[in-house]
Amino acid sequence: RRSSSAEPRKIFDTFTVYWENDIFASTDRDYTNGGKATWSTPLAVDERSEHLPRWSRGPIDWLPFVGDASTRRAVSVSFGQNMYTPADISRPDLQVDDRPYAGFTYLAAGFHSSDGRHRTTWEFDVGVIGPASLAKEVQDLVHRTIGVARAKGWSHQLGNEPAFEAICESSWRLLHGELGRGFDYDLIPHVGARIGTVQLYANVGAEARIGWNVPHDFGSCPIRPGCEAHSADAEPGPEGRLGAHLFAVADGRAIARDAFLDGNLFRDSHRVAKLPFVADLMGGLAVGWRRVQVSYSYVLRTRQFRTQRSEQLFGAVNFSMTY
């Protein structure tokens, strides 16, 4: 039994923050900004689930693929916001051939399980699309702070609408090999699906990594369920050592619905003709030392709708600290 003088048990021990923005590509259009903050528990084996918060024990035991208490399991909670604008933000009129203005703010709960070679993640999001997301206010504040003209078309953004999503994704750490002197490589394929009022798609892809003291986790990627929470990914490995590696990721999605292109689900709104298949190509550098991991990358996203002028390029920064 725990003594009264024992230190309180720590559950959430890692904080991860993501920032994605097209300012890195000197543009201000399409998916123009995304931010996400995540708190996660250690990925550990605990048959009584004592390392997990009490509210999570029922869902993680019930969910398929993550319910085995003999595997390493973890939980994460996140808060995020995405914003989307057309290419010409100086126009106050409705641009019928370009994407709608849209904001999405959400809370998420993630449930993770891994046996060391295979990881599955469930994420459940609840949030809001529309003016209540406060995306306009956040963008106006940032633009005012950095001295950039504010976007003038937010009066045409998608209307307020509740958002609910369930996402499942599995990854496998394959083809791990050592090159000597701490240098190694691996390949991490993944497959998943997303269903809800915001997006409906199936996705598949893979990540290749090569470097020095590559972490025994499941890789780096844009803001996407299953990629948040380094603590929830961490496996026994070169903990505490300085490491650096290059990574390249490809992810393809077959899309049935995208609210940021198809418009509101429960009301009439501006919409454009989306393309059914979209791919992300990503490359970057990750560095880790002791309890800190940092990565920087560029993402090329193929055209998402028929009248889109070109593919999109944006940058992604990821900072994670275990405390």
mmCIF file of C-alpha atoms in Angstrom:
data_model
loop_
_atom_site.group_PDB
_atom_site.id
_atom_site.type_symbol
_atom_site.label_atom_id
_atom_site.label_comp_id
_atom_site.label_asym_id
_atom_site.label_seq_id
_atom_site.Cartn_x
_atom_site.Cartn_y
_atom_site.Cartn_z
ATOM 1 C CA ARG A 1 0.000 0.000 0.000
ATOM 2 C CA ARG A 2 1.266 3.501 -0.849
ATOM 3 C CA SER A 3 2.552 5.352 2.182
ATOM 4 C CA SER A 4 1.356 8.875 2.956
ATOM 5 C CA SER A 5 4.867 10.209 2.361
ATOM 6 C CA ALA A 6 5.155 8.701 -1.120
ATOM 7 C CA GLU A 7 5.256 11.058 -4.053
ATOM 8 C CA PRO A 8 1.996 11.332 -6.016
ATOM 9 C CA ARG A 9 1.899 9.035 -9.021
ATOM 10 C CA LYS A 10 2.539 10.843 -12.306
ATOM 11 C CA ILE A 11 0.258 9.857 -15.175
ATOM 12 C CA PHE A 12 0.793 12.296 -18.042
ATOM 13 C CA ASP A 13 4.539 12.771 -18.441
ATOM 14 C CA THR A 14 5.111 14.126 -21.972
ATOM 15 C CA PHE A 15 4.067 17.336 -23.695
ATOM 16 C CA THR A 16 4.208 17.633 -27.480
ATOM 17 C CA VAL A 17 3.433 20.701 -29.561
ATOM 18 C CA TYR A 18 2.997 20.834 -33.341
ATOM 19 C CA TRP A 19 2.912 23.808 -35.646
ATOM 20 C CA GLU A 20 2.229 23.569 -39.370
ATOM 21 C CA ASN A 21 2.136 26.701 -41.532
ATOM 22 C CA ASP A 22 2.606 27.646 -45.160
ATOM 23 C CA ILE A 23 4.649 30.688 -44.126
ATOM 24 C CA PHE A 24 7.645 28.353 -44.496
ATOM 25 C CA ALA A 25 6.807 28.220 -48.203
ATOM 26 C CA SER A 26 6.135 32.001 -48.406
ATOM 27 C CA THR A 27 2.419 31.509 -49.143
ATOM 28 C CA ASP A 28 -0.851 32.118 -47.294
ATOM 29 C CA ARG A 29 -3.484 29.832 -48.804
ATOM 30 C CA ASP A 30 -5.320 26.501 -48.553
ATOM 31 C CA TYR A 31 -4.284 24.735 -45.346
ATOM 32 C CA THR A 32 -2.651 27.844 -43.967
ATOM 33 C CA ASN A 33 -2.133 26.967 -40.299
ATOM 34 C CA GLY A 34 -2.467 24.052 -37.917
ATOM 35 C CA GLY A 35 -1.552 23.751 -34.265
ATOM 36 C CA LYS A 36 -1.884 20.915 -31.798
ATOM 37 C CA ALA A 37 -0.811 20.411 -28.195
ATOM 38 C CA THR A 38 -0.774 16.893 -26.725
ATOM 39 C CA TRP A 39 -0.223 15.466 -23.262
ATOM 40 C CA SER A 40 0.486 11.727 -23.121
ATOM 41 C CA THR A 41 1.159 8.917 -20.671
ATOM 42 C CA PRO A 42 4.092 6.488 -20.892
ATOM 43 C CA LEU A 43 3.652 3.515 -23.193
ATOM 44 C CA ALA A 44 3.885 0.734 -20.618
ATOM 45 C CA VAL A 45 2.621 -2.712 -19.675
ATOM 46 C CA ASP A 46 0.324 -2.607 -16.673
ATOM 47 C CA GLU A 47 -2.323 -5.286 -16.350
ATOM 48 C CA ARG A 48 -4.190 -3.171 -13.808
ATOM 49 C CA SER A 49 -3.829 -0.062 -16.011
ATOM 50 C CA GLU A 50 -2.594 1.943 -13.042
ATOM 51 C CA HIS A 51 -0.415 4.084 -15.291
ATOM 52 C CA LEU A 52 -3.518 5.246 -17.185
ATOM 53 C CA PRO A 53 -6.080 7.855 -16.047
ATOM 54 C CA ARG A 54 -9.211 6.289 -14.595
ATOM 55 C CA TRP A 55 -11.536 7.737 -17.234
ATOM 56 C CA SER A 56 -9.570 5.955 -19.990
ATOM 57 C CA ARG A 57 -9.645 2.399 -18.615
ATOM 58 C CA GLY A 58 -13.114 1.519 -19.871
ATOM 59 C CA PRO A 59 -12.621 2.772 -23.436
ATOM 60 C CA ILE A 60 -9.120 1.323 -23.876
ATOM 61 C CA ASP A 61 -10.251 -2.089 -22.613
ATOM 62 C CA TRP A 62 -13.304 -2.057 -24.883
ATOM 63 C CA LEU A 63 -11.763 -0.776 -28.128
ATOM 64 C CA PRO A 64 -10.596 -3.392 -30.662
ATOM 65 C CA PHE A 65 -6.852 -3.727 -31.324
ATOM 66 C CA VAL A 66 -5.812 -1.806 -28.169
ATOM 67 C CA GLY A 67 -7.688 -3.733 -25.462
ATOM 68 C CA ASP A 68 -4.958 -6.296 -24.666
ATOM 69 C CA ALA A 69 -3.599 -5.273 -21.249
ATOM 70 C CA SER A 70 -0.494 -7.443 -21.767
ATOM 71 C CA THR A 71 0.748 -5.030 -24.457
ATOM 72 C CA ARG A 72 2.235 -1.608 -23.867
ATOM 73 C CA ARG A 73 -0.587 0.922 -23.752
ATOM 74 C CA ALA A 74 -0.863 4.686 -23.445
ATOM 75 C CA VAL A 75 -3.397 7.496 -23.533
ATOM 76 C CA SER A 76 -3.128 11.021 -24.913
ATOM 77 C CA VAL A 77 -5.297 14.137 -24.794
ATOM 78 C CA SER A 78 -4.984 16.961 -27.323
ATOM 79 C CA PHE A 79 -6.249 20.402 -28.207
ATOM 80 C CA GLY A 80 -5.925 21.647 -31.773
ATOM 81 C CA GLN A 81 -7.013 24.152 -34.371
ATOM 82 C CA ASN A 82 -6.783 24.147 -38.196
ATOM 83 C CA MET A 83 -7.580 26.990 -40.570
ATOM 84 C CA TYR A 84 -8.119 27.166 -44.332
ATOM 85 C CA THR A 85 -8.289 30.126 -46.717
ATOM 86 C CA PRO A 86 -8.459 30.710 -50.490
ATOM 87 C CA ALA A 87 -5.391 31.838 -52.408
ATOM 88 C CA ASP A 88 -6.324 35.539 -52.565
ATOM 89 C CA ILE A 89 -7.047 36.673 -49.007
ATOM 90 C CA SER A 90 -7.209 40.359 -50.071
ATOM 91 C CA ARG A 91 -10.645 39.892 -51.689
ATOM 92 C CA PRO A 92 -13.742 40.476 -49.521
ATOM 93 C CA ASP A 93 -16.119 38.810 -52.036
ATOM 94 C CA LEU A 94 -17.067 35.151 -52.256
ATOM 95 C CA GLN A 95 -14.541 33.354 -54.480
ATOM 96 C CA VAL A 96 -16.698 30.633 -55.993
ATOM 97 C CA ASP A 97 -13.818 28.820 -57.726
ATOM 98 C CA ASP A 98 -11.608 28.674 -54.630
ATOM 99 C CA ARG A 99 -11.967 26.821 -51.365
ATOM 100 C CA PRO A 100 -14.127 28.156 -48.513
ATOM 101 C CA TYR A 101 -12.708 29.952 -45.528
ATOM 102 C CA ALA A 102 -12.926 27.474 -42.664
ATOM 103 C CA GLY A 103 -11.773 26.958 -39.104
ATOM 104 C CA PHE A 104 -11.837 23.801 -36.994
ATOM 105 C CA THR A 105 -11.114 23.703 -33.248
ATOM 106 C CA TYR A 106 -11.255 20.412 -31.377
ATOM 107 C CA LEU A 107 -10.440 18.301 -28.334
ATOM 108 C CA ALA A 108 -9.149 14.760 -28.847
ATOM 109 C CA ALA A 109 -8.584 11.616 -26.810
ATOM 110 C CA GLY A 110 -6.122 9.025 -28.116
ATOM 111 C CA PHE A 111 -5.735 5.366 -27.096
ATOM 112 C CA HIS A 112 -2.499 3.619 -28.110
ATOM 113 C CA SER A 113 -1.225 0.030 -27.971
ATOM 114 C CA SER A 114 2.081 -1.485 -29.115
ATOM 115 C CA ASP A 115 3.911 -4.776 -28.923
ATOM 116 C CA GLY A 116 7.164 -3.159 -30.027
ATOM 117 C CA ARG A 117 6.817 -3.939 -33.733
ATOM 118 C CA HIS A 118 3.190 -2.939 -34.272
ATOM 119 C CA ARG A 119 1.242 0.027 -32.955
ATOM 120 C CA THR A 120 -2.476 0.826 -33.196
ATOM 121 C CA THR A 121 -4.043 4.155 -32.300
ATOM 122 C CA TRP A 122 -7.653 5.195 -31.881
ATOM 123 C CA GLU A 123 -8.468 8.888 -31.682
ATOM 124 C CA PHE A 124 -11.839 10.487 -30.973
ATOM 125 C CA ASP A 125 -12.331 14.174 -31.751
ATOM 126 C CA VAL A 126 -15.100 16.537 -30.714
ATOM 127 C CA GLY A 127 -15.116 20.136 -31.796
ATOM 128 C CA VAL A 128 -16.690 22.845 -33.903
ATOM 129 C CA ILE A 129 -16.393 24.160 -37.461
ATOM 130 C CA GLY A 130 -17.267 27.776 -38.203
ATOM 131 C CA PRO A 131 -17.004 31.165 -36.465
ATOM 132 C CA ALA A 132 -17.187 29.458 -33.053
ATOM 133 C CA SER A 133 -13.790 27.864 -33.814
ATOM 134 C CA LEU A 134 -12.278 31.388 -33.446
ATOM 135 C CA ALA A 135 -9.952 30.688 -36.389
ATOM 136 C CA LYS A 136 -10.574 34.177 -37.804
ATOM 137 C CA GLU A 137 -9.702 35.830 -34.506
ATOM 138 C CA VAL A 138 -6.527 33.769 -34.127
ATOM 139 C CA GLN A 139 -5.377 34.536 -37.666
ATOM 140 C CA ASP A 140 -6.178 38.244 -37.281
ATOM 141 C CA LEU A 141 -4.142 38.367 -34.058
ATOM 142 C CA VAL A 142 -1.155 36.627 -35.648
ATOM 143 C CA HIS A 143 -1.248 38.769 -38.794
ATOM 144 C CA ARG A 144 -1.497 41.938 -36.704
ATOM 145 C CA THR A 145 1.412 40.825 -34.531
ATOM 146 C CA ILE A 146 3.729 40.081 -37.456
ATOM 147 C CA GLY A 147 2.579 43.048 -39.539
ATOM 148 C CA VAL A 148 0.760 41.153 -42.292
ATOM 149 C CA ALA A 149 -2.532 42.307 -43.830
ATOM 150 C CA ARG A 150 -5.491 40.396 -42.460
ATOM 151 C CA ALA A 151 -7.643 38.179 -44.643
ATOM 152 C CA LYS A 152 -10.789 40.026 -45.776
ATOM 153 C CA GLY A 153 -13.092 37.171 -46.716
ATOM 154 C CA TRP A 154 -13.825 35.481 -43.389
ATOM 155 C CA SER A 155 -17.452 36.660 -43.585
ATOM 156 C CA HIS A 156 -17.887 33.833 -46.119
ATOM 157 C CA GLN A 157 -16.507 31.074 -43.899
ATOM 158 C CA LEU A 158 -18.385 27.851 -43.273
ATOM 159 C CA GLY A 159 -21.181 28.149 -40.722
ATOM 160 C CA ASN A 160 -21.114 26.856 -37.162
ATOM 161 C CA GLU A 161 -21.484 23.098 -36.964
ATOM 162 C CA PRO A 162 -20.577 20.465 -34.350
ATOM 163 C CA ALA A 163 -17.815 18.061 -35.346
ATOM 164 C CA PHE A 164 -17.356 14.436 -34.311
ATOM 165 C CA GLU A 165 -14.760 11.992 -35.617
ATOM 166 C CA ALA A 166 -13.370 8.528 -34.952
ATOM 167 C CA ILE A 167 -9.981 7.606 -36.417
ATOM 168 C CA CYS A 168 -8.030 4.361 -36.332
ATOM 169 C CA GLU A 169 -4.516 3.825 -37.665
ATOM 170 C CA SER A 170 -1.983 0.996 -37.426
ATOM 171 C CA SER A 171 1.776 1.130 -38.077
ATOM 172 C CA TRP A 172 4.480 -1.526 -38.326
ATOM 173 C CA ARG A 173 8.203 -1.020 -37.719
ATOM 174 C CA LEU A 174 9.776 -3.187 -40.420
ATOM 175 C CA LEU A 175 13.127 -3.695 -42.144
ATOM 176 C CA HIS A 176 15.130 -2.404 -39.238
ATOM 177 C CA GLY A 177 18.839 -2.722 -39.928
ATOM 178 C CA GLU A 178 22.112 -1.549 -38.414
ATOM 179 C CA LEU A 179 24.891 0.089 -40.389
ATOM 180 C CA GLY A 180 27.431 0.202 -37.561
ATOM 181 C CA ARG A 181 28.640 2.890 -35.137
ATOM 182 C CA GLY A 182 25.098 3.709 -34.057
ATOM 183 C CA PHE A 183 23.766 4.269 -37.577
ATOM 184 C CA ASP A 184 20.620 2.386 -38.552
ATOM 185 C CA TYR A 185 17.492 2.558 -40.680
ATOM 186 C CA ASP A 186 13.921 1.313 -40.736
ATOM 187 C CA LEU A 187 10.684 1.328 -42.730
ATOM 188 C CA ILE A 188 7.306 2.053 -41.104
ATOM 189 C CA PRO A 189 4.206 1.379 -43.242
ATOM 190 C CA HIS A 190 0.800 2.487 -41.960
ATOM 191 C CA VAL A 191 -2.869 2.072 -42.833
ATOM 192 C CA GLY A 192 -5.912 3.785 -41.378
ATOM 193 C CA ALA A 193 -9.417 5.194 -41.734
ATOM 194 C CA ARG A 194 -11.309 8.257 -40.523
ATOM 195 C CA ILE A 195 -15.084 8.605 -40.188
ATOM 196 C CA GLY A 196 -17.148 11.524 -38.948
ATOM 197 C CA THR A 197 -18.811 14.799 -39.815
ATOM 198 C CA VAL A 198 -15.524 16.477 -40.822
ATOM 199 C CA GLN A 199 -13.651 13.971 -42.986
ATOM 200 C CA LEU A 200 -14.298 10.482 -44.302
ATOM 201 C CA TYR A 201 -11.347 8.668 -45.866
ATOM 202 C CA ALA A 202 -9.070 5.634 -45.917
ATOM 203 C CA ASN A 203 -5.312 6.154 -45.999
ATOM 204 C CA VAL A 204 -2.154 4.127 -46.543
ATOM 205 C CA GLY A 205 1.508 5.061 -46.607
ATOM 206 C CA ALA A 206 4.983 4.506 -45.228
ATOM 207 C CA GLU A 207 7.970 6.271 -43.690
ATOM 208 C CA ALA A 208 11.648 5.530 -44.251
ATOM 209 C CA ARG A 209 14.285 6.690 -41.743
ATOM 210 C CA ILE A 210 18.051 6.609 -41.660
ATOM 211 C CA GLY A 211 20.415 8.161 -39.152
ATOM 212 C CA TRP A 212 22.299 7.948 -35.916
ATOM 213 C CA ASN A 213 20.546 6.432 -32.882
ATOM 214 C CA VAL A 214 17.174 6.329 -34.628
ATOM 215 C CA PRO A 215 14.508 6.146 -31.878
ATOM 216 C CA HIS A 216 12.537 2.935 -31.436
ATOM 217 C CA ASP A 217 9.205 4.640 -32.094
ATOM 218 C CA PHE A 218 6.795 4.833 -35.018
ATOM 219 C CA GLY A 219 8.051 7.827 -36.876
ATOM 220 C CA SER A 220 7.201 11.411 -37.730
ATOM 221 C CA CYS A 221 4.321 12.760 -39.766
ATOM 222 C CA PRO A 222 2.032 15.765 -40.246
ATOM 223 C CA ILE A 223 -0.753 16.425 -37.760
ATOM 224 C CA ARG A 224 -2.647 13.181 -38.066
ATOM 225 C CA PRO A 225 -4.074 10.789 -35.484
ATOM 226 C CA GLY A 226 -1.474 8.302 -34.330
ATOM 227 C CA CYS A 227 1.456 10.630 -34.856
ATOM 228 C CA GLU A 228 1.102 12.872 -31.842
ATOM 229 C CA ALA A 229 2.650 11.893 -28.449
ATOM 230 C CA HIS A 230 6.256 10.758 -28.574
ATOM 231 C CA SER A 231 5.865 9.231 -25.140
ATOM 232 C CA ALA A 232 3.035 7.099 -26.433
ATOM 233 C CA ASP A 233 5.338 5.919 -29.220
ATOM 234 C CA ALA A 234 8.549 5.421 -27.293
ATOM 235 C CA GLU A 235 10.000 1.932 -27.001
ATOM 236 C CA PRO A 236 13.111 0.799 -25.118
ATOM 237 C CA GLY A 237 16.044 2.073 -27.136
ATOM 238 C CA PRO A 238 18.849 4.622 -27.108
ATOM 239 C CA GLU A 239 17.190 6.664 -24.362
ATOM 240 C CA GLY A 240 19.168 9.724 -23.328
ATOM 241 C CA ARG A 241 21.629 9.520 -26.225
ATOM 242 C CA LEU A 242 22.048 12.239 -28.791
ATOM 243 C CA GLY A 243 20.514 11.132 -32.066
ATOM 244 C CA ALA A 244 19.630 12.556 -35.452
ATOM 245 C CA HIS A 245 17.990 11.078 -38.499
ATOM 246 C CA LEU A 246 16.486 11.966 -41.864
ATOM 247 C CA PHE A 247 12.980 10.804 -42.703
ATOM 248 C CA ALA A 248 10.741 10.647 -45.760
ATOM 249 C CA VAL A 249 7.001 9.953 -45.585
ATOM 250 C CA ALA A 250 4.348 9.236 -48.198
ATOM 251 C CA ASP A 251 0.639 9.071 -47.344
ATOM 252 C CA GLY A 252 -2.247 8.617 -49.766
ATOM 253 C CA ARG A 253 -5.925 9.156 -48.988
ATOM 254 C CA ALA A 254 -9.095 8.039 -50.779
ATOM 255 C CA ILE A 255 -11.582 10.696 -49.699
ATOM 256 C CA ALA A 256 -15.370 10.431 -49.577
ATOM 257 C CA ARG A 257 -15.957 13.660 -47.641
ATOM 258 C CA ASP A 258 -13.912 16.710 -46.677
ATOM 259 C CA ALA A 259 -15.932 19.418 -44.931
ATOM 260 C CA PHE A 260 -13.312 22.036 -45.771
ATOM 261 C CA LEU A 261 -14.077 21.479 -49.469
ATOM 262 C CA ASP A 262 -17.575 19.936 -49.489
ATOM 263 C CA GLY A 263 -18.917 22.571 -47.100
ATOM 264 C CA ASN A 264 -21.268 22.280 -44.155
ATOM 265 C CA LEU A 265 -23.044 18.975 -43.633
ATOM 266 C CA PHE A 266 -26.278 20.309 -42.093
ATOM 267 C CA ARG A 267 -26.732 23.590 -44.012
ATOM 268 C CA ASP A 268 -26.081 25.151 -47.404
ATOM 269 C CA SER A 269 -22.630 26.675 -47.786
ATOM 270 C CA HIS A 270 -19.869 27.466 -50.236
ATOM 271 C CA ARG A 271 -18.200 24.366 -51.653
ATOM 272 C CA VAL A 272 -15.857 23.288 -54.433
ATOM 273 C CA ALA A 273 -15.446 20.058 -56.402
ATOM 274 C CA LYS A 274 -12.921 18.010 -54.455
ATOM 275 C CA LEU A 275 -10.575 15.430 -55.933
ATOM 276 C CA PRO A 276 -11.092 11.879 -54.599
ATOM 277 C CA PHE A 277 -7.393 11.057 -54.112
ATOM 278 C CA VAL A 278 -4.831 13.224 -52.306
ATOM 279 C CA ALA A 279 -1.231 12.472 -51.319
ATOM 280 C CA ASP A 280 1.231 13.997 -48.858
ATOM 281 C CA LEU A 281 4.976 13.730 -49.480
ATOM 282 C CA MET A 282 7.099 14.776 -46.520
ATOM 283 C CA GLY A 283 10.810 15.011 -45.793
ATOM 284 C CA GLY A 284 12.703 16.320 -42.812
ATOM 285 C CA LEU A 285 15.241 16.060 -40.019
ATOM 286 C CA ALA A 286 14.670 14.963 -36.418
ATOM 287 C CA VAL A 287 17.025 15.429 -33.478
ATOM 288 C CA GLY A 288 16.677 13.956 -29.998
ATOM 289 C CA TRP A 289 18.672 14.288 -26.790
ATOM 290 C CA ARG A 290 17.766 13.083 -23.326
ATOM 291 C CA ARG A 291 14.094 13.992 -22.814
ATOM 292 C CA VAL A 292 13.683 16.334 -25.772
ATOM 293 C CA GLN A 293 12.892 15.616 -29.423
ATOM 294 C CA VAL A 294 12.621 18.209 -32.201
ATOM 295 C CA SER A 295 11.826 17.802 -35.892
ATOM 296 C CA TYR A 296 11.462 20.092 -38.884
ATOM 297 C CA SER A 297 10.035 19.076 -42.222
ATOM 298 C CA TYR A 298 8.374 20.169 -45.457
ATOM 299 C CA VAL A 299 5.138 18.668 -46.735
ATOM 300 C CA LEU A 300 4.014 18.662 -50.362
ATOM 301 C CA ARG A 301 0.251 18.105 -50.604
ATOM 302 C CA THR A 302 -1.178 17.320 -54.030
ATOM 303 C CA ARG A 303 -4.128 19.277 -55.419
ATOM 304 C CA GLN A 304 -7.290 18.740 -53.379
ATOM 305 C CA PHE A 305 -9.955 20.273 -55.646
ATOM 306 C CA ARG A 306 -10.400 20.711 -59.370
ATOM 307 C CA THR A 307 -9.924 24.479 -59.553
ATOM 308 C CA GLN A 308 -6.963 24.586 -57.161
ATOM 309 C CA ARG A 309 -4.080 26.433 -58.789
ATOM 310 C CA SER A 310 -1.300 24.066 -57.765
ATOM 311 C CA GLU A 311 -0.036 21.665 -55.146
ATOM 312 C CA GLN A 312 0.605 23.082 -51.679
ATOM 313 C CA LEU A 313 3.849 23.228 -49.723
ATOM 314 C CA PHE A 314 3.974 23.899 -46.002
ATOM 315 C CA GLY A 315 6.385 23.417 -43.135
ATOM 316 C CA ALA A 316 5.976 21.452 -39.924
ATOM 317 C CA VAL A 317 7.726 21.871 -36.569
ATOM 318 C CA ASN A 318 7.402 19.340 -33.753
ATOM 319 C CA PHE A 319 8.721 19.745 -30.195
ATOM 320 C CA SER A 320 8.325 17.053 -27.530
ATOM 321 C CA MET A 321 9.530 17.009 -23.925
ATOM 322 C CA THR A 322 9.205 14.351 -21.247
ATOM 323 C CA TYR A 323 9.168 15.735 -17.715
#
